[in-house]
Short mmCIF file of N, CA, C and O in Angstrom, two decimals:
data_model
loop_
_atom_site.label_atom_id
_atom_site.label_comp_id
_atom_site.label_asym_id
_atom_site.label_seq_id
_atom_site.Cartn_x
_atom_site.Cartn_y
_atom_site.Cartn_z
N MET A 976 0.69 -1.09 -0.33
CA MET A 976 0.17 0.22 -0.60
C MET A 976 0.68 1.50 -0.31
O MET A 976 1.68 1.62 0.99
N ALA A 977 0.17 1.87 -0.91
CA ALA A 977 0.71 3.13 -0.78
C ALA A 977 1.39 3.98 0.28
O ALA A 977 -0.30 4.55 1.12
N GLU A 978 2.12 5.08 0.43
CA GLU A 978 2.16 5.63 1.73
C GLU A 978 1.79 7.34 1.26
O GLU A 978 2.13 7.93 0.34
N TYR A 979 0.95 7.78 1.29
CA TYR A 979 -0.12 9.01 1.23
C TYR A 979 0.95 10.39 2.13
O TYR A 979 -0.20 11.77 1.72
N GLY A 980 1.05 10.05 3.47
CA GLY A 980 1.54 10.68 3.64
C GLY A 980 2.45 11.80 3.11
O GLY A 980 3.49 12.21 3.04
N LEU A 981 1.94 13.52 3.29
CA LEU A 981 2.50 14.86 2.52
C LEU A 981 2.87 16.15 4.06
O LEU A 981 1.76 16.02 4.43
N GLY A 982 4.01 16.73 3.34
CA GLY A 982 4.35 17.72 4.11
C GLY A 982 3.38 19.29 3.45
O GLY A 982 2.62 18.73 2.77
N GLU A 983 4.08 19.81 4.87
CA GLU A 983 3.55 21.04 3.95
C GLU A 983 3.61 21.40 2.86
O GLU A 983 2.98 22.26 1.93
N VAL A 984 4.89 22.01 1.73
CA VAL A 984 5.31 22.08 0.85
C VAL A 984 5.07 21.06 -0.38
O VAL A 984 4.70 21.47 -0.69
N GLU A 985 5.12 19.91 0.25
CA GLU A 985 4.55 18.91 -0.57
C GLU A 985 3.03 19.40 -0.54
O GLU A 985 2.33 19.12 -2.12
N MET A 986 1.84 19.37 0.44
CA MET A 986 1.10 19.35 -0.26
C MET A 986 0.75 20.98 -0.96
O MET A 986 -0.53 20.56 -1.69
N ARG A 987 1.33 21.98 -0.34
CA ARG A 987 1.37 23.18 -1.34
C ARG A 987 1.50 22.64 -2.52
O ARG A 987 0.77 23.48 -4.02
N PHE A 988 2.84 21.89 -3.55
CA PHE A 988 2.82 21.41 -5.05
C PHE A 988 2.25 20.23 -4.80
O PHE A 988 1.51 20.34 -6.40
N ALA A 989 1.06 19.76 -4.47
CA ALA A 989 0.17 18.86 -4.99
C ALA A 989 -1.06 19.36 -5.19
O ALA A 989 -1.33 19.51 -6.71
N SER A 990 -1.57 20.34 -4.44
CA SER A 990 -2.55 21.45 -4.79
C SER A 990 -2.33 22.25 -6.28
O SER A 990 -3.32 22.41 -6.98
N LEU A 991 -1.23 22.90 -6.68
CA LEU A 991 -0.82 23.12 -8.03
C LEU A 991 -0.97 22.43 -8.92
O LEU A 991 -1.83 22.44 -9.93
N ILE A 992 -0.57 20.92 -8.46
CA ILE A 992 -0.97 19.51 -9.54
C ILE A 992 -2.81 19.68 -9.37
O ILE A 992 -3.22 19.36 -11.03
N TRP A 993 -3.14 19.41 -8.89
CA TRP A 993 -4.68 19.01 -9.31
C TRP A 993 -5.79 20.00 -9.36
O TRP A 993 -5.69 19.31 -10.23
N ASP A 994 -5.10 21.46 -9.00
CA ASP A 994 -5.70 22.01 -10.06
C ASP A 994 -5.11 22.78 -11.55
O ASP A 994 -6.24 23.00 -11.92
N SER A 995 -4.19 21.84 -11.69
CA SER A 995 -3.77 22.01 -13.08
C SER A 995 -3.77 21.89 -14.36
O SER A 995 -3.55 20.94 -15.21
N GLU A 996 -3.99 19.94 -13.44
CA GLU A 996 -3.63 18.67 -14.02
C GLU A 996 -5.15 18.81 -15.67
O GLU A 996 -5.73 18.36 -15.31
N PRO A 997 -4.66 17.51 -16.59
CA PRO A 997 -3.23 17.69 -17.02
C PRO A 997 -2.75 18.60 -17.59
O PRO A 997 -3.30 19.73 -17.64
N ILE A 998 -1.15 18.28 -16.43
CA ILE A 998 -0.62 19.97 -17.08
C ILE A 998 1.63 18.94 -17.74
O ILE A 998 1.62 18.17 -17.23
N ALA A 999 1.87 19.67 -18.21
CA ALA A 999 2.93 19.63 -19.13
C ALA A 999 3.92 19.54 -17.59
O ALA A 999 4.51 20.69 -17.23
N SER A 1000 5.00 18.68 -17.50
CA SER A 1000 6.36 18.62 -16.73
C SER A 1000 7.06 20.09 -17.14
O SER A 1000 7.01 20.56 -15.90
N GLY A 1001 7.23 20.55 -17.34
CA GLY A 1001 7.38 22.02 -17.67
C GLY A 1001 7.43 23.21 -17.55
O GLY A 1001 7.24 23.94 -16.94
N GLU A 1002 5.12 23.56 -18.01
CA GLU A 1002 5.41 24.07 -17.07
C GLU A 1002 4.65 23.97 -16.13
O GLU A 1002 4.53 24.64 -15.33
N LEU A 1003 4.88 22.64 -14.96
CA LEU A 1003 4.61 22.62 -13.94
C LEU A 1003 5.49 23.08 -13.10
O LEU A 1003 5.40 23.98 -12.00
N ALA A 1004 6.66 23.04 -13.85
CA ALA A 1004 8.06 23.63 -14.19
C ALA A 1004 7.99 25.34 -13.59
O ALA A 1004 8.36 25.77 -12.17
N LYS A 1005 6.94 25.72 -14.22
CA LYS A 1005 7.67 27.33 -14.37
C LYS A 1005 6.40 27.55 -13.45
O LYS A 1005 6.48 28.46 -12.39
N ILE A 1006 5.09 27.24 -13.52
CA ILE A 1006 4.34 27.04 -12.16
C ILE A 1006 4.60 27.63 -11.13
O ILE A 1006 4.82 28.24 -9.81
N SER A 1007 5.80 26.41 -10.76
CA SER A 1007 6.39 26.23 -9.41
C SER A 1007 7.40 27.19 -8.85
O SER A 1007 7.32 27.67 -7.93
N GLU A 1008 7.91 27.66 -10.13
CA GLU A 1008 9.17 28.82 -9.85
C GLU A 1008 8.81 29.95 -9.39
O GLU A 1008 8.87 30.55 -8.67
N LYS A 1009 7.07 30.67 -9.95
CA LYS A 1009 6.23 31.58 -9.55
C LYS A 1009 5.77 31.14 -8.36
O LYS A 1009 5.83 32.07 -7.66
N GLU A 1010 5.24 30.30 -8.29
CA GLU A 1010 4.64 30.09 -7.03
C GLU A 1010 5.18 29.75 -5.80
O GLU A 1010 4.84 30.11 -4.16
N LEU A 1011 5.84 28.83 -5.55
CA LEU A 1011 6.89 28.37 -4.81
C LEU A 1011 7.81 28.60 -4.52
O LEU A 1011 9.18 28.58 -3.81
N GLY A 1012 8.51 29.63 -5.70
CA GLY A 1012 10.30 30.25 -5.49
C GLY A 1012 11.13 29.14 -6.10
O GLY A 1012 11.98 29.12 -5.74
N TRP A 1013 10.46 27.58 -6.81
CA TRP A 1013 11.47 26.56 -6.69
C TRP A 1013 12.32 26.50 -8.31
O TRP A 1013 11.69 27.29 -8.86
N LYS A 1014 13.39 26.48 -8.04
CA LYS A 1014 14.18 25.93 -9.39
C LYS A 1014 13.23 24.27 -9.90
O LYS A 1014 12.98 23.99 -9.55
N LYS A 1015 13.65 24.23 -11.35
CA LYS A 1015 13.42 23.39 -11.66
C LYS A 1015 13.76 21.84 -11.08
O LYS A 1015 13.03 21.07 -11.26
N SER A 1016 14.75 21.76 -11.40
CA SER A 1016 15.34 21.04 -10.12
C SER A 1016 14.57 20.32 -9.06
O SER A 1016 15.01 19.07 -8.70
N THR A 1017 14.21 20.85 -8.30
CA THR A 1017 13.79 21.27 -7.02
C THR A 1017 12.48 20.36 -7.62
O THR A 1017 11.54 19.73 -7.62
N THR A 1018 11.86 20.94 -8.50
CA THR A 1018 9.90 20.74 -8.89
C THR A 1018 9.98 19.03 -9.25
O THR A 1018 9.75 18.28 -8.64
N TYR A 1019 11.02 18.58 -9.76
CA TYR A 1019 11.13 17.40 -10.49
C TYR A 1019 11.48 16.32 -9.20
O TYR A 1019 11.40 15.42 -9.43
N THR A 1020 12.27 16.67 -8.36
CA THR A 1020 12.57 16.02 -6.84
C THR A 1020 11.21 15.73 -6.46
O THR A 1020 11.08 14.38 -6.59
N ILE A 1021 10.39 16.20 -6.12
CA ILE A 1021 9.17 16.56 -5.54
C ILE A 1021 8.66 15.64 -6.13
O ILE A 1021 7.54 15.21 -5.84
N LEU A 1022 7.89 15.76 -7.31
CA LEU A 1022 7.35 15.18 -7.91
C LEU A 1022 7.85 13.73 -8.51
O LEU A 1022 6.77 12.82 -8.54
N LYS A 1023 8.77 13.45 -8.03
CA LYS A 1023 9.45 12.09 -8.42
C LYS A 1023 8.88 10.97 -6.80
O LYS A 1023 8.41 10.15 -6.92
N ARG A 1024 9.03 11.90 -5.84
CA ARG A 1024 8.93 11.82 -5.03
C ARG A 1024 7.10 11.73 -4.32
O ARG A 1024 6.57 10.58 -4.32
N LEU A 1025 6.68 12.65 -4.79
CA LEU A 1025 4.72 12.27 -5.28
C LEU A 1025 4.09 11.28 -6.29
O LEU A 1025 3.42 10.42 -6.36
N CYS A 1026 5.45 10.62 -6.64
CA CYS A 1026 4.86 9.46 -8.62
C CYS A 1026 5.23 8.72 -7.29
O CYS A 1026 4.77 7.58 -7.41
N THR A 1027 5.96 8.46 -6.64
CA THR A 1027 7.03 7.11 -5.89
C THR A 1027 5.69 6.82 -4.46
O THR A 1027 5.60 5.84 -4.42
N LYS A 1028 5.38 7.95 -4.75
CA LYS A 1028 3.84 7.46 -3.68
C LYS A 1028 2.64 7.52 -4.65
O LYS A 1028 1.79 6.68 -3.61
N GLU A 1029 3.00 7.21 -4.87
CA GLU A 1029 1.76 6.55 -6.31
C GLU A 1029 0.34 7.76 -6.20
O GLU A 1029 -0.59 6.91 -6.14
N ILE A 1030 0.43 9.37 -6.04
CA ILE A 1030 -0.20 9.92 -6.04
C ILE A 1030 -0.77 10.98 -7.16
O ILE A 1030 -1.63 10.48 -8.32
N PHE A 1031 0.96 10.46 -8.02
CA PHE A 1031 0.43 11.24 -9.49
C PHE A 1031 1.40 9.98 -10.32
O PHE A 1031 2.31 9.30 -9.62
N GLN A 1032 1.10 10.63 -11.19
CA GLN A 1032 2.24 10.41 -12.51
C GLN A 1032 3.14 11.48 -13.84
O GLN A 1032 1.86 12.16 -13.81
N ASN A 1033 3.61 11.32 -13.89
CA ASN A 1033 4.37 11.71 -15.15
C ASN A 1033 4.32 10.61 -16.36
O ASN A 1033 5.84 9.88 -16.50
N LYS A 1034 3.85 11.34 -16.92
CA LYS A 1034 4.22 9.80 -18.37
C LYS A 1034 4.48 10.63 -19.62
O LYS A 1034 3.42 12.08 -19.82
N LYS A 1035 5.28 10.78 -20.09
CA LYS A 1035 5.93 11.22 -21.87
C LYS A 1035 5.39 12.65 -21.65
O LYS A 1035 5.21 13.66 -22.31
N GLY A 1036 5.73 12.91 -20.10
CA GLY A 1036 6.09 14.62 -20.03
C GLY A 1036 4.88 14.95 -19.61
O GLY A 1036 5.00 16.87 -19.04
N ILE A 1037 4.15 14.58 -19.71
CA ILE A 1037 2.16 14.39 -18.67
C ILE A 1037 2.38 14.58 -17.39
O ILE A 1037 2.03 13.26 -17.10
N VAL A 1038 2.02 15.14 -16.31
CA VAL A 1038 1.59 14.72 -15.40
C VAL A 1038 -0.21 14.79 -14.87
O VAL A 1038 -0.41 16.16 -15.27
N THR A 1039 0.05 13.88 -14.44
CA THR A 1039 -1.89 13.67 -14.09
C THR A 1039 -1.49 12.70 -12.76
O THR A 1039 -0.96 12.57 -12.09
N SER A 1040 -3.05 12.96 -12.14
CA SER A 1040 -3.08 12.39 -10.81
C SER A 1040 -3.02 10.91 -10.65
O SER A 1040 -4.24 10.37 -11.43
N ARG A 1041 -3.09 10.23 -9.82
CA ARG A 1041 -3.81 8.59 -9.62
C ARG A 1041 -4.66 8.75 -8.91
O ARG A 1041 -5.31 7.59 -8.95
N ILE A 1042 -4.78 9.42 -7.89
CA ILE A 1042 -5.99 9.02 -6.82
C ILE A 1042 -6.73 11.29 -6.70
O ILE A 1042 -5.57 12.25 -7.13
N SER A 1043 -7.56 11.38 -7.07
CA SER A 1043 -8.06 12.61 -6.44
C SER A 1043 -8.17 13.47 -5.78
O SER A 1043 -7.44 12.88 -4.25
N PHE A 1044 -7.89 14.72 -5.42
CA PHE A 1044 -7.62 14.84 -3.80
C PHE A 1044 -8.90 15.08 -3.08
O PHE A 1044 -8.57 14.50 -2.08
N GLN A 1045 -10.09 14.41 -3.48
CA GLN A 1045 -11.01 13.59 -2.19
C GLN A 1045 -10.33 12.43 -2.18
O GLN A 1045 -10.85 12.07 -0.35
N GLU A 1046 -10.36 12.39 -2.84
CA GLU A 1046 -9.84 11.01 -2.48
C GLU A 1046 -8.43 10.70 -1.62
O GLU A 1046 -8.00 9.49 -0.41
N PHE A 1047 -7.36 11.19 -1.91
CA PHE A 1047 -6.49 11.91 -0.63
C PHE A 1047 -7.11 12.24 0.43
O PHE A 1047 -6.23 11.44 1.50
N GLN A 1048 -8.08 13.40 0.32
CA GLN A 1048 -8.33 13.76 1.86
C GLN A 1048 -9.03 12.67 2.74
O GLN A 1048 -9.27 12.26 4.21
N ALA A 1049 -9.96 11.64 1.68
CA ALA A 1049 -10.51 10.53 2.55
C ALA A 1049 -9.58 9.13 2.76
O ALA A 1049 -9.62 9.07 4.63
N LYS A 1050 -8.50 9.64 2.59
CA LYS A 1050 -7.45 8.37 3.14
C LYS A 1050 -6.45 9.15 4.07
O LYS A 1050 -6.30 8.42 5.55
N GLN A 1051 -6.50 10.62 3.96
CA GLN A 1051 -5.52 11.10 5.36
C GLN A 1051 -6.50 10.85 6.38
O GLN A 1051 -6.22 10.89 7.66
N SER A 1052 -7.88 11.03 6.63
CA SER A 1052 -8.86 11.24 6.88
C SER A 1052 -8.72 9.72 7.88
O SER A 1052 -8.93 9.10 9.42
N GLU A 1053 -9.11 8.62 6.90
CA GLU A 1053 -8.80 7.20 7.85
C GLU A 1053 -7.38 6.78 8.24
O GLU A 1053 -7.92 6.72 9.63
N LYS A 1054 -6.60 7.56 7.32
CA LYS A 1054 -5.50 7.20 9.27
C LYS A 1054 -5.42 7.63 9.99
O LYS A 1054 -5.04 7.13 10.99
N PHE A 1055 -5.71 9.00 9.99
CA PHE A 1055 -6.16 9.82 10.89
C PHE A 1055 -7.05 9.49 12.46
O PHE A 1055 -6.29 9.30 13.56
N VAL A 1056 -8.43 8.85 11.82
CA VAL A 1056 -8.61 8.24 13.30
C VAL A 1056 -7.91 6.72 13.40
O VAL A 1056 -8.44 6.61 14.27
N GLU A 1057 -7.52 6.08 12.31
CA GLU A 1057 -6.73 4.46 12.86
C GLU A 1057 -5.98 5.19 13.68
O GLU A 1057 -5.82 4.11 14.77
N GLU A 1058 -4.74 6.03 13.71
CA GLU A 1058 -3.55 6.34 14.61
C GLU A 1058 -4.50 6.88 15.85
O GLU A 1058 -3.51 7.08 16.37
N LYS A 1059 -5.13 7.76 15.93
CA LYS A 1059 -5.29 8.01 16.89
C LYS A 1059 -6.46 7.91 17.47
O LYS A 1059 -6.81 8.23 19.15
N PHE A 1060 -7.38 7.11 17.39
CA PHE A 1060 -8.96 6.70 18.07
C PHE A 1060 -8.59 5.20 17.72
O PHE A 1060 -9.89 4.80 18.15
N LYS A 1061 -7.97 4.79 17.73
CA LYS A 1061 -7.65 2.76 17.08
C LYS A 1061 -9.14 3.02 16.36
O LYS A 1061 -9.84 1.85 16.18
N GLY A 1062 -8.87 3.62 15.45
CA GLY A 1062 -10.55 3.57 13.92
C GLY A 1062 -11.33 3.46 14.44
O GLY A 1062 -12.04 3.40 14.69
N SER A 1063 -12.00 4.29 15.43
CA SER A 1063 -12.86 4.83 16.15
C SER A 1063 -13.47 5.43 15.91
O SER A 1063 -13.25 6.65 15.71
N LEU A 1064 -14.72 5.52 14.40
CA LEU A 1064 -15.18 6.60 14.12
C LEU A 1064 -15.72 7.42 15.10
O LEU A 1064 -15.91 8.55 15.36
N PRO A 1065 -16.81 6.50 15.91
CA PRO A 1065 -17.52 7.18 17.42
C PRO A 1065 -17.00 7.68 18.00
O PRO A 1065 -16.79 8.64 18.76
N GLY A 1066 -15.42 6.83 18.03
CA GLY A 1066 -14.95 7.90 19.35
C GLY A 1066 -14.22 9.73 18.69
O GLY A 1066 -14.11 10.18 19.33
N PHE A 1067 -13.65 9.35 17.68
CA PHE A 1067 -13.13 10.33 16.90
C PHE A 1067 -14.98 11.30 16.81
O PHE A 1067 -14.37 12.61 17.21
N VAL A 1068 -15.85 11.06 16.51
CA VAL A 1068 -16.95 12.03 16.55
C VAL A 1068 -17.15 12.64 18.33
O VAL A 1068 -17.50 13.60 18.05
N ALA A 1069 -16.73 11.84 18.92
CA ALA A 1069 -17.53 11.87 20.55
C ALA A 1069 -16.41 13.63 20.48
O ALA A 1069 -16.37 13.98 21.41
N ALA A 1070 -15.00 12.90 20.52
CA ALA A 1070 -14.11 13.95 20.83
C ALA A 1070 -14.15 15.37 19.86
O ALA A 1070 -14.16 16.18 20.63
N PHE A 1071 -14.32 15.69 18.50
CA PHE A 1071 -14.47 16.44 18.12
C PHE A 1071 -16.10 17.14 18.92
O PHE A 1071 -16.18 18.02 19.26
N CYS A 1072 -16.59 16.02 19.28
CA CYS A 1072 -17.76 16.90 19.87
C CYS A 1072 -17.88 17.74 21.22
O CYS A 1072 -18.83 18.05 21.96
N SER A 1073 -17.19 17.03 22.01
CA SER A 1073 -16.48 17.94 23.25
C SER A 1073 -15.95 18.81 23.49
O SER A 1073 -16.54 19.07 24.29
N ARG A 1074 -15.51 19.09 22.21
CA ARG A 1074 -15.01 20.79 22.15
C ARG A 1074 -15.81 21.97 21.21
O ARG A 1074 -15.79 22.42 21.79
N LYS A 1075 -16.45 21.16 20.25
CA LYS A 1075 -17.60 21.90 19.89
C LYS A 1075 -18.49 21.50 19.68
O LYS A 1075 -18.75 20.29 18.80
N LYS A 1076 -19.59 22.30 19.06
CA LYS A 1076 -20.96 22.02 19.47
C LYS A 1076 -21.27 22.20 17.60
O LYS A 1076 -21.01 23.01 17.00
N LEU A 1077 -22.03 20.87 17.71
CA LEU A 1077 -22.49 20.56 16.00
C LEU A 1077 -23.95 21.69 16.18
O LEU A 1077 -25.06 21.36 16.64
N SER A 1078 -24.20 21.85 14.64
CA SER A 1078 -25.49 22.40 14.45
C SER A 1078 -26.73 22.05 14.12
O SER A 1078 -26.06 20.62 13.53
N LYS A 1079 -27.37 21.90 13.96
CA LYS A 1079 -28.29 21.25 13.95
C LYS A 1079 -28.65 20.65 12.08
O LYS A 1079 -28.74 20.00 11.77
N GLY A 1080 -28.05 21.90 11.40
CA GLY A 1080 -27.93 21.59 9.65
C GLY A 1080 -26.54 20.58 9.54
O GLY A 1080 -26.41 19.46 8.98
N ASP A 1081 -25.52 19.97 10.43
CA ASP A 1081 -24.64 18.99 10.80
C ASP A 1081 -24.86 18.28 10.90
O ASP A 1081 -24.90 17.01 10.40
N ILE A 1082 -25.45 17.97 12.10
CA ILE A 1082 -26.50 17.13 12.71
C ILE A 1082 -26.96 15.94 11.85
O ILE A 1082 -27.40 14.95 10.72
N ASP A 1083 -28.38 17.23 10.87
CA ASP A 1083 -29.16 16.48 10.05
C ASP A 1083 -27.94 16.03 8.68
O ASP A 1083 -28.60 14.86 7.88
N LYS A 1084 -27.35 16.50 8.53
CA LYS A 1084 -25.98 16.20 6.95
C LYS A 1084 -25.40 14.79 7.48
O LYS A 1084 -25.37 13.86 6.65
N LEU A 1085 -25.00 14.54 8.51
CA LEU A 1085 -24.69 13.42 9.43
C LEU A 1085 -25.39 12.16 9.22
O LEU A 1085 -24.55 10.94 8.87
N ARG A 1086 -26.62 12.75 9.86
CA ARG A 1086 -27.99 11.66 9.74
C ARG A 1086 -28.04 10.92 8.61
O ARG A 1086 -28.06 9.76 8.18
N LYS A 1087 -28.04 11.49 7.56
CA LYS A 1087 -28.15 11.88 6.03
C LYS A 1087 -27.22 10.75 5.41
O LYS A 1087 -27.69 9.85 4.80
N ILE A 1088 -25.88 11.08 5.46
CA ILE A 1088 -24.85 10.36 5.18
C ILE A 1088 -25.01 8.82 6.29
O ILE A 1088 -24.71 7.96 5.24
N ILE A 1089 -24.91 8.35 7.08
CA ILE A 1089 -25.32 7.49 7.79
C ILE A 1089 -26.58 6.70 7.18
O ILE A 1089 -26.20 5.78 6.92
N GLU A 1090 -27.68 7.46 7.45
CA GLU A 1090 -28.64 6.24 6.09
C GLU A 1090 -28.08 5.68 4.65
O GLU A 1090 -28.29 4.59 4.56
N GLU A 1091 -27.59 7.21 3.82
CA GLU A 1091 -26.83 6.88 3.02
C GLU A 1091 -26.68 5.62 2.83
O GLU A 1091 -26.36 4.67 2.01
N GLU A 1092 -25.24 4.92 3.79
CA GLU A 1092 -24.36 4.33 3.88
C GLU A 1092 -25.09 3.08 3.61
O GLU A 1092 -23.94 1.86 4.05
N SER A 1093 -26.31 2.83 5.27
CA SER A 1093 -26.96 2.17 5.92
C SER A 1093 -27.60 1.17 4.80
O SER A 1093 -27.64 -0.27 5.29
N GLU A 1094 -27.77 1.46 3.62
CA GLU A 1094 -28.74 1.36 2.63
C GLU A 1094 -28.24 -0.29 2.24
O GLU A 1094 -26.97 -0.19 1.55
#
């Protein structure tokens, strides 16, 4: 299984790709220079790292994602709940609700999600 953890800088770079894909690697290097202040070599080093993590691919100089941003967020959320709450989603929700009151709208949305997943 691929490791999807990203640091802050890698996440900023990944967001550039998700927002621009498909994108030529040369164009990505130009955007990275403008947005992140990176040299071309830095862009290619980080891109290779993210390709190794199976988040993106660079085929014939065209960079595309292997997983969507939404899939990435879901995997990060699953990992967080697994590591911090021993995989207990109710434990996570209880901890969250102990610090922040859920609005009626939030509760209704959560009920709808649970009902849809129960079907």
